[in-house]
PDB file of N, CA, C and O in Angstrom:
ATOM      1  N   GLU A   5      12.974 189.699 162.051  1.00  0.00           N
ATOM      2  CA  GLU A   5      11.873 190.306 161.942  1.00  0.00           C
ATOM      3  C   GLU A   5      11.943 191.924 162.635  1.00  0.00           C
ATOM      4  O   GLU A   5      10.676 192.278 162.191  1.00  0.00           O
ATOM      5  N   PHE A   6      12.834 192.587 163.015  1.00  0.00           N
ATOM      6  CA  PHE A   6      12.383 193.728 163.492  1.00  0.00           C
ATOM      7  C   PHE A   6      12.706 194.517 162.852  1.00  0.00           C
ATOM      8  O   PHE A   6      12.112 195.644 162.439  1.00  0.00           O
ATOM      9  N   ILE A   7      13.170 194.391 161.486  1.00  0.00           N
ATOM     10  CA  ILE A   7      12.623 195.114 160.465  1.00  0.00           C
ATOM     11  C   ILE A   7      11.483 195.595 159.367  1.00  0.00           C
ATOM     12  O   ILE A   7      10.955 196.573 159.226  1.00  0.00           O
ATOM     13  N   GLU A   8      10.632 194.109 159.612  1.00  0.00           N
ATOM     14  CA  GLU A   8       9.420 194.092 158.876  1.00  0.00           C
ATOM     15  C   GLU A   8       8.819 194.355 160.100  1.00  0.00           C
ATOM     16  O   GLU A   8       8.431 195.479 159.843  1.00  0.00           O
ATOM     17  N   ASN A   9       9.189 194.257 161.473  1.00  0.00           N
ATOM     18  CA  ASN A   9       8.175 195.068 162.941  1.00  0.00           C
ATOM     19  C   ASN A   9       8.118 197.033 162.631  1.00  0.00           C
ATOM     20  O   ASN A   9       6.802 197.078 162.543  1.00  0.00           O
ATOM     21  N   CYS A  10       9.433 197.456 161.954  1.00  0.00           N
ATOM     22  CA  CYS A  10       9.927 198.909 161.944  1.00  0.00           C
ATOM     23  C   CYS A  10       9.236 198.978 160.784  1.00  0.00           C
ATOM     24  O   CYS A  10       8.278 200.175 160.631  1.00  0.00           O
ATOM     25  N   LYS A  11       9.113 198.239 159.118  1.00  0.00           N
ATOM     26  CA  LYS A  11       7.938 198.758 158.674  1.00  0.00           C
ATOM     27  C   LYS A  11       6.340 198.960 158.701  1.00  0.00           C
ATOM     28  O   LYS A  11       6.142 199.844 158.408  1.00  0.00           O
ATOM     29  N   SER A  12       6.063 197.260 159.753  1.00  0.00           N
ATOM     30  CA  SER A  12       4.887 197.451 159.402  1.00  0.00           C
ATOM     31  C   SER A  12       3.804 198.272 160.676  1.00  0.00           C
ATOM     32  O   SER A  12       2.714 197.873 161.144  1.00  0.00           O
ATOM     33  N   ARG A  13       5.171 198.453 162.310  1.00  0.00           N
ATOM     34  CA  ARG A  13       5.025 199.041 163.459  1.00  0.00           C
ATOM     35  C   ARG A  13       3.662 197.822 164.123  1.00  0.00           C
ATOM     36  O   ARG A  13       3.617 198.254 165.090  1.00  0.00           O
ATOM     37  N   LYS A  14       4.096 197.330 163.353  1.00  0.00           N
ATOM     38  CA  LYS A  14       2.556 196.063 164.379  1.00  0.00           C
ATOM     39  C   LYS A  14       3.941 195.335 165.908  1.00  0.00           C
ATOM     40  O   LYS A  14       5.590 195.548 166.124  1.00  0.00           O
ATOM     41  N   LYS A  15       3.698 194.942 166.574  1.00  0.00           N
ATOM     42  CA  LYS A  15       4.601 194.810 167.431  1.00  0.00           C
ATOM     43  C   LYS A  15       5.063 192.979 167.613  1.00  0.00           C
ATOM     44  O   LYS A  15       4.661 192.354 167.466  1.00  0.00           O
ATOM     45  N   PRO A  16       6.451 193.582 167.788  1.00  0.00           N
ATOM     46  CA  PRO A  16       7.235 192.154 167.923  1.00  0.00           C
ATOM     47  C   PRO A  16       6.829 190.900 168.773  1.00  0.00           C
ATOM     48  O   PRO A  16       5.912 190.949 169.712  1.00  0.00           O
ATOM     49  N   PHE A  17       7.143 189.707 168.756  1.00  0.00           N
ATOM     50  CA  PHE A  17       7.359 188.532 169.692  1.00  0.00           C
ATOM     51  C   PHE A  17       7.523 188.589 170.280  1.00  0.00           C
ATOM     52  O   PHE A  17       7.004 188.207 171.602  1.00  0.00           O
ATOM     53  N   ALA A  18       8.636 189.646 170.731  1.00  0.00           N
ATOM     54  CA  ALA A  18       9.260 189.148 172.584  1.00  0.00           C
ATOM     55  C   ALA A  18       9.589 190.935 172.709  1.00  0.00           C
ATOM     56  O   ALA A  18      10.252 191.098 172.308  1.00  0.00           O
ATOM     57  N   ASP A  19       8.701 191.433 172.318  1.00  0.00           N
ATOM     58  CA  ASP A  19       8.411 192.632 172.940  1.00  0.00           C
ATOM     59  C   ASP A  19       9.100 193.377 174.428  1.00  0.00           C
ATOM     60  O   ASP A  19       8.533 192.356 175.380  1.00  0.00           O
ATOM     61  N   VAL A  20       9.241 194.239 174.359  1.00  0.00           N
ATOM     62  CA  VAL A  20       9.926 194.848 176.413  1.00  0.00           C
ATOM     63  C   VAL A  20       9.188 195.028 176.843  1.00  0.00           C
ATOM     64  O   VAL A  20       9.201 194.142 177.644  1.00  0.00           O
ATOM     65  N   GLU A  21       7.191 195.220 176.796  1.00  0.00           N
ATOM     66  CA  GLU A  21       6.427 195.008 178.082  1.00  0.00           C
ATOM     67  C   GLU A  21       6.504 193.860 178.061  1.00  0.00           C
ATOM     68  O   GLU A  21       6.303 193.150 179.761  1.00  0.00           O
ATOM     69  N   THR A  22       6.253 192.713 177.552  1.00  0.00           N
ATOM     70  CA  THR A  22       6.361 190.953 177.556  1.00  0.00           C
ATOM     71  C   THR A  22       7.497 190.664 178.919  1.00  0.00           C
ATOM     72  O   THR A  22       7.643 190.480 179.531  1.00  0.00           O
ATOM     73  N   GLY A  23       8.518 191.063 178.475  1.00  0.00           N
ATOM     74  CA  GLY A  23       9.161 190.659 178.663  1.00  0.00           C
ATOM     75  C   GLY A  23       9.159 191.433 180.452  1.00  0.00           C
ATOM     76  O   GLY A  23      10.924 190.734 181.395  1.00  0.00           O
ATOM     77  N   LEU A  24       9.526 192.656 180.517  1.00  0.00           N
ATOM     78  CA  LEU A  24       8.929 193.016 181.963  1.00  0.00           C
ATOM     79  C   LEU A  24       8.378 192.347 182.633  1.00  0.00           C
ATOM     80  O   LEU A  24       8.539 192.110 183.293  1.00  0.00           O
ATOM     81  N   LYS A  25       7.034 192.493 182.230  1.00  0.00           N
ATOM     82  CA  LYS A  25       5.949 191.869 182.756  1.00  0.00           C
ATOM     83  C   LYS A  25       6.019 190.171 183.727  1.00  0.00           C
ATOM     84  O   LYS A  25       6.142 189.553 184.246  1.00  0.00           O
ATOM     85  N   SER A  26       7.257 189.272 182.692  1.00  0.00           N
ATOM     86  CA  SER A  26       7.822 188.506 182.669  1.00  0.00           C
ATOM     87  C   SER A  26       8.631 187.601 183.974  1.00  0.00           C
ATOM     88  O   SER A  26       8.906 186.836 184.289  1.00  0.00           O
ATOM     89  N   THR A  27       9.869 189.153 184.609  1.00  0.00           N
ATOM     90  CA  THR A  27      10.769 189.163 184.895  1.00  0.00           C
ATOM     91  C   THR A  27      10.235 189.459 186.551  1.00  0.00           C
ATOM     92  O   THR A  27      11.328 189.401 187.912  1.00  0.00           O
ATOM     93  N   ILE A  28       8.872 190.635 186.508  1.00  0.00           N
ATOM     94  CA  ILE A  28       8.394 190.806 188.011  1.00  0.00           C
ATOM     95  C   ILE A  28       8.693 189.769 188.984  1.00  0.00           C
ATOM     96  O   ILE A  28       8.905 189.872 190.010  1.00  0.00           O
ATOM     97  N   PRO A  29       7.857 188.490 188.858  1.00  0.00           N
ATOM     98  CA  PRO A  29       7.869 187.832 189.306  1.00  0.00           C
ATOM     99  C   PRO A  29       8.844 187.439 190.244  1.00  0.00           C
ATOM    100  O   PRO A  29       8.977 187.145 191.512  1.00  0.00           O
ATOM    101  N   THR A  30       9.951 187.015 189.367  1.00  0.00           N
ATOM    102  CA  THR A  30      11.511 186.668 189.997  1.00  0.00           C
ATOM    103  C   THR A  30      11.830 187.901 190.773  1.00  0.00           C
ATOM    104  O   THR A  30      12.995 187.350 191.582  1.00  0.00           O
ATOM    105  N   LEU A  31      11.743 188.651 190.040  1.00  0.00           N
ATOM    106  CA  LEU A  31      11.850 189.725 191.096  1.00  0.00           C
ATOM    107  C   LEU A  31      12.023 190.290 191.991  1.00  0.00           C
ATOM    108  O   LEU A  31      11.975 190.110 193.637  1.00  0.00           O
ATOM    109  N   ILE A  32      10.340 189.686 192.520  1.00  0.00           N
ATOM    110  CA  ILE A  32       9.711 190.470 193.392  1.00  0.00           C
ATOM    111  C   ILE A  32      10.014 188.934 194.861  1.00  0.00           C
ATOM    112  O   ILE A  32      10.629 188.931 196.117  1.00  0.00           O
ATOM    113  N   ALA A  33      10.338 187.815 193.867  1.00  0.00           N
ATOM    114  CA  ALA A  33      11.295 186.365 195.249  1.00  0.00           C
ATOM    115  C   ALA A  33      12.112 186.926 195.323  1.00  0.00           C
ATOM    116  O   ALA A  33      12.164 186.441 196.442  1.00  0.00           O
ATOM    117  N   ASN A  34      12.742 187.756 194.571  1.00  0.00           N
ATOM    118  CA  ASN A  34      14.178 187.809 195.723  1.00  0.00           C
ATOM    119  C   ASN A  34      14.108 188.367 196.576  1.00  0.00           C
ATOM    120  O   ASN A  34      15.192 188.264 197.664  1.00  0.00           O
ATOM    121  N   ILE A  35      13.865 189.586 195.882  1.00  0.00           N
ATOM    122  CA  ILE A  35      13.689 190.848 197.592  1.00  0.00           C
ATOM    123  C   ILE A  35      12.924 190.104 198.634  1.00  0.00           C
ATOM    124  O   ILE A  35      13.471 190.767 199.350  1.00  0.00           O
ATOM    125  N   ALA A  36      11.582 189.570 198.497  1.00  0.00           N
ATOM    126  CA  ALA A  36      11.050 188.482 199.252  1.00  0.00           C
ATOM    127  C   ALA A  36      12.189 188.106 200.785  1.00  0.00           C
ATOM    128  O   ALA A  36      12.594 187.443 201.125  1.00  0.00           O
ATOM    129  N   LEU A  37      12.985 187.162 199.618  1.00  0.00           N
ATOM    130  CA  LEU A  37      14.092 186.224 200.576  1.00  0.00           C
ATOM    131  C   LEU A  37      15.553 187.249 200.625  1.00  0.00           C
ATOM    132  O   LEU A  37      15.959 186.778 202.615  1.00  0.00           O
ATOM    133  N   LYS A  38      15.676 188.222 200.371  1.00  0.00           N
ATOM    134  CA  LYS A  38      16.633 188.729 200.580  1.00  0.00           C
ATOM    135  C   LYS A  38      15.743 189.508 201.781  1.00  0.00           C
ATOM    136  O   LYS A  38      16.495 189.698 202.996  1.00  0.00           O
ATOM    137  N   THR A  39      14.628 190.178 202.176  1.00  0.00           N
ATOM    138  CA  THR A  39      13.819 190.708 203.595  1.00  0.00           C
ATOM    139  C   THR A  39      13.744 189.546 204.527  1.00  0.00           C
ATOM    140  O   THR A  39      13.649 190.199 205.911  1.00  0.00           O
ATOM    141  N   GLY A  40      13.695 188.240 203.791  1.00  0.00           N
ATOM    142  CA  GLY A  40      13.466 186.984 204.702  1.00  0.00           C
ATOM    143  C   GLY A  40      12.320 187.200 205.329  1.00  0.00           C
ATOM    144  O   GLY A  40      11.361 186.962 206.355  1.00  0.00           O
ATOM    145  N   ARG A  41      11.350 187.912 204.427  1.00  0.00           N
ATOM    146  CA  ARG A  41       9.398 188.161 205.080  1.00  0.00           C
ATOM    147  C   ARG A  41       8.607 188.004 203.557  1.00  0.00           C
ATOM    148  O   ARG A  41       8.831 188.223 203.156  1.00  0.00           O
ATOM    149  N   LYS A  42       7.385 187.828 203.885  1.00  0.00           N
ATOM    150  CA  LYS A  42       6.365 187.894 203.033  1.00  0.00           C
ATOM    151  C   LYS A  42       6.178 189.667 202.676  1.00  0.00           C
ATOM    152  O   LYS A  42       5.467 189.937 203.531  1.00  0.00           O
ATOM    153  N   LEU A  43       5.768 189.419 201.304  1.00  0.00           N
ATOM    154  CA  LEU A  43       5.687 190.473 200.475  1.00  0.00           C
ATOM    155  C   LEU A  43       4.138 190.691 199.880  1.00  0.00           C
ATOM    156  O   LEU A  43       3.798 189.448 199.374  1.00  0.00           O
ATOM    157  N   HIS A  44       3.304 191.739 200.018  1.00  0.00           N
ATOM    158  CA  HIS A  44       2.519 191.929 199.159  1.00  0.00           C
ATOM    159  C   HIS A  44       2.646 193.075 198.386  1.00  0.00           C
ATOM    160  O   HIS A  44       3.214 193.973 197.988  1.00  0.00           O
ATOM    161  N   TRP A  45       2.204 192.822 196.653  1.00  0.00           N
ATOM    162  CA  TRP A  45       2.635 193.665 195.531  1.00  0.00           C
ATOM    163  C   TRP A  45       1.440 194.127 194.855  1.00  0.00           C
ATOM    164  O   TRP A  45       0.463 193.670 195.077  1.00  0.00           O
ATOM    165  N   ASP A  46       1.703 195.370 194.973  1.00  0.00           N
ATOM    166  CA  ASP A  46       0.758 196.178 194.102  1.00  0.00           C
ATOM    167  C   ASP A  46       1.004 196.812 193.032  1.00  0.00           C
ATOM    168  O   ASP A  46       2.030 197.336 192.465  1.00  0.00           O
ATOM    169  N   ALA A  47       0.129 195.696 191.988  1.00  0.00           N
ATOM    170  CA  ALA A  47       0.910 195.389 190.439  1.00  0.00           C
ATOM    171  C   ALA A  47       0.194 197.132 190.066  1.00  0.00           C
ATOM    172  O   ALA A  47       1.153 197.155 188.302  1.00  0.00           O
ATOM    173  N   VAL A  48      -0.701 198.042 190.261  1.00  0.00           N
ATOM    174  CA  VAL A  48      -0.790 199.039 189.574  1.00  0.00           C
ATOM    175  C   VAL A  48       0.237 200.341 189.771  1.00  0.00           C
ATOM    176  O   VAL A  48       1.348 200.578 188.933  1.00  0.00           O
ATOM    177  N   LYS A  49       0.650 200.130 190.950  1.00  0.00           N
ATOM    178  CA  LYS A  49       2.017 200.888 191.222  1.00  0.00           C
ATOM    179  C   LYS A  49       3.362 200.766 191.378  1.00  0.00           C
ATOM    180  O   LYS A  49       3.844 201.580 191.042  1.00  0.00           O
ATOM    181  N   GLU A  50       3.315 199.114 190.456  1.00  0.00           N
ATOM    182  CA  GLU A  50       4.432 198.736 191.155  1.00  0.00           C
ATOM    183  C   GLU A  50       5.365 198.895 192.269  1.00  0.00           C
ATOM    184  O   GLU A  50       6.481 199.521 191.379  1.00  0.00           O
ATOM    185  N   ARG A  51       4.631 198.642 193.373  1.00  0.00           N
ATOM    186  CA  ARG A  51       5.293 199.016 194.521  1.00  0.00           C
ATOM    187  C   ARG A  51       4.927 198.090 195.928  1.00  0.00           C
ATOM    188  O   ARG A  51       3.971 197.886 195.319  1.00  0.00           O
ATOM    189  N   PHE A  52       5.833 197.629 195.998  1.00  0.00           N
ATOM    190  CA  PHE A  52       5.127 197.247 197.547  1.00  0.00           C
ATOM    191  C   PHE A  52       4.516 197.574 198.688  1.00  0.00           C
ATOM    192  O   PHE A  52       4.702 198.610 198.498  1.00  0.00           O
ATOM    193  N   VAL A  53       3.412 196.535 199.244  1.00  0.00           N
ATOM    194  CA  VAL A  53       1.944 197.660 199.987  1.00  0.00           C
ATOM    195  C   VAL A  53       3.217 197.529 201.641  1.00  0.00           C
ATOM    196  O   VAL A  53       3.466 197.318 202.557  1.00  0.00           O
ATOM    197  N   ASN A  54       3.024 198.393 201.646  1.00  0.00           N
ATOM    198  CA  ASN A  54       3.799 199.268 202.893  1.00  0.00           C
ATOM    199  C   ASN A  54       4.713 198.595 203.534  1.00  0.00           C
ATOM    200  O   ASN A  54       4.734 197.742 204.737  1.00  0.00           O
ATOM    201  N   ASP A  55       5.452 199.333 202.336  1.00  0.00           N
ATOM    202  CA  ASP A  55       7.377 198.480 202.737  1.00  0.00           C
ATOM    203  C   ASP A  55       7.983 199.235 202.001  1.00  0.00           C
ATOM    204  O   ASP A  55       8.787 198.497 200.880  1.00  0.00           O
ATOM    205  N   PRO A  56       8.578 200.130 203.161  1.00  0.00           N
ATOM    206  CA  PRO A  56       9.445 201.352 201.811  1.00  0.00           C
ATOM    207  C   PRO A  56      10.947 200.575 201.777  1.00  0.00           C
ATOM    208  O   PRO A  56      11.748 200.605 200.615  1.00  0.00           O
ATOM    209  N   GLU A  57      10.916 199.199 203.139  1.00  0.00           N
ATOM    210  CA  GLU A  57      12.247 198.357 203.141  1.00  0.00           C
ATOM    211  C   GLU A  57      12.093 197.532 200.876  1.00  0.00           C
ATOM    212  O   GLU A  57      13.506 197.395 201.167  1.00  0.00           O
ATOM    213  N   ALA A  58      11.434 197.490 201.098  1.00  0.00           N
ATOM    214  CA  ALA A  58      11.780 196.377 200.473  1.00  0.00           C
ATOM    215  C   ALA A  58      10.719 196.983 199.300  1.00  0.00           C
ATOM    216  O   ALA A  58      12.362 196.862 197.893  1.00  0.00           O
ATOM    217  N   ASP A  59      10.911 198.570 198.885  1.00  0.00           N
ATOM    218  CA  ASP A  59      10.087 198.997 197.772  1.00  0.00           C
ATOM    219  C   ASP A  59      12.497 199.626 197.485  1.00  0.00           C
ATOM    220  O   ASP A  59      13.110 199.607 196.280  1.00  0.00           O
ATOM    221  N   ASN A  60      12.652 200.216 198.870  1.00  0.00           N
ATOM    222  CA  ASN A  60      14.221 200.298 198.246  1.00  0.00           C
ATOM    223  C   ASN A  60      14.951 199.591 197.486  1.00  0.00           C
ATOM    224  O   ASN A  60      15.926 200.215 196.732  1.00  0.00           O
ATOM    225  N   LEU A  61      15.173 198.010 197.429  1.00  0.00           N
ATOM    226  CA  LEU A  61      15.758 196.891 196.615  1.00  0.00           C
ATOM    227  C   LEU A  61      15.042 196.657 195.222  1.00  0.00           C
ATOM    228  O   LEU A  61      15.689 196.155 194.295  1.00  0.00           O
ATOM    229  N   LEU A  62      14.057 197.954 194.717  1.00  0.00           N
ATOM    230  CA  LEU A  62      13.628 197.631 193.682  1.00  0.00           C
ATOM    231  C   LEU A  62      14.611 198.563 193.276  1.00  0.00           C
ATOM    232  O   LEU A  62      14.735 198.577 191.703  1.00  0.00           O
ATOM    233  N   ARG A  63      15.644 199.692 193.122  1.00  0.00           N
ATOM    234  CA  ARG A  63      16.640 199.630 192.439  1.00  0.00           C
ATOM    235  C   ARG A  63      18.081 199.674 192.885  1.00  0.00           C
ATOM    236  O   ARG A  63      18.484 199.043 194.151  1.00  0.00           O
ATOM    237  N   ARG A  64      18.346 200.309 192.578  1.00  0.00           N
ATOM    238  CA  ARG A  64      20.218 200.768 192.919  1.00  0.00           C
ATOM    239  C   ARG A  64      21.053 201.591 192.951  1.00  0.00           C
ATOM    240  O   ARG A  64      20.685 202.797 192.401  1.00  0.00           O
ATOM    241  N   ASP A  65      22.240 201.865 193.568  1.00  0.00           N
ATOM    242  CA  ASP A  65      22.726 202.983 193.288  1.00  0.00           C
ATOM    243  C   ASP A  65      23.759 202.890 192.380  1.00  0.00           C
ATOM    244  O   ASP A  65      24.221 202.368 192.529  1.00  0.00           O
ATOM    245  N   TYR A  66      23.710 203.929 191.470  1.00  0.00           N
ATOM    246  CA  TYR A  66      24.307 203.941 190.762  1.00  0.00           C
ATOM    247  C   TYR A  66      25.761 204.898 190.672  1.00  0.00           C
ATOM    248  O   TYR A  66      25.939 205.169 192.053  1.00  0.00           O
ATOM    249  N   ARG A  67      27.344 204.719 190.479  1.00  0.00           N
ATOM    250  CA  ARG A  67      28.305 204.903 190.547  1.00  0.00           C
ATOM    251  C   ARG A  67      28.227 206.743 190.401  1.00  0.00           C
ATOM    252  O   ARG A  67      27.762 206.936 189.244  1.00  0.00           O
ATOM    253  N   LYS A  68      29.255 207.469 191.153  1.00  0.00           N
ATOM    254  CA  LYS A  68      28.679 208.417 191.343  1.00  0.00           C
ATOM    255  C   LYS A  68      29.777 209.273 189.573  1.00  0.00           C
ATOM    256  O   LYS A  68      31.166 207.708 189.328  1.00  0.00           O
ATOM    257  N   PRO A  69      29.530 210.163 188.373  1.00  0.00           N
ATOM    258  CA  PRO A  69      28.402 210.465 188.596  1.00  0.00           C
ATOM    259  C   PRO A  69      27.089 210.186 187.783  1.00  0.00           C
ATOM    260  O   PRO A  69      25.610 210.821 187.609  1.00  0.00           O
ATOM    261  N   TRP A  70      26.475 209.221 187.811  1.00  0.00           N
ATOM    262  CA  TRP A  70      25.693 208.080 187.323  1.00  0.00           C
ATOM    263  C   TRP A  70      24.649 208.743 188.098  1.00  0.00           C
ATOM    264  O   TRP A  70      25.099 208.500 188.714  1.00  0.00           O
ATOM    265  N   LYS A  71      23.345 209.300 187.827  1.00  0.00           N
ATOM    266  CA  LYS A  71      22.185 208.570 187.979  1.00  0.00           C
ATOM    267  C   LYS A  71      21.013 208.575 187.943  1.00  0.00           C
ATOM    268  O   LYS A  71      21.043 208.931 186.410  1.00  0.00           O
ATOM    269  N   LEU A  72      20.154 208.401 188.759  1.00  0.00           N
ATOM    270  CA  LEU A  72      18.840 208.278 187.663  1.00  0.00           C
ATOM    271  C   LEU A  72      17.922 209.429 187.786  1.00  0.00           C
ATOM    272  O   LEU A  72      17.598 209.055 188.718  1.00  0.00           O
ATOM    273  N   SER A  73      17.095 210.337 187.119  1.00  0.00           N
ATOM    274  CA  SER A  73      16.890 211.154 187.611  1.00  0.00           C
ATOM    275  C   SER A  73      14.883 211.081 187.888  1.00  0.00           C
ATOM    276  O   SER A  73      14.524 210.596 186.991  1.00  0.00           O
TER     277      SER A  73
END
């Protein structure tokens, strides 16, 4: 399927965007468990509403010298 999609420029059955959207609910649930409170998710901004502590759990710290800019 990958080669055919490269040739035809069609979206694959399991594209990255679909994978991302399907994992967001479980990631939000895990963060809610870690914080121990109800969270409100802004799907447009992909951030929690008025909760910087929960927002910090959306990313991880990398070992030096690696960083995300």
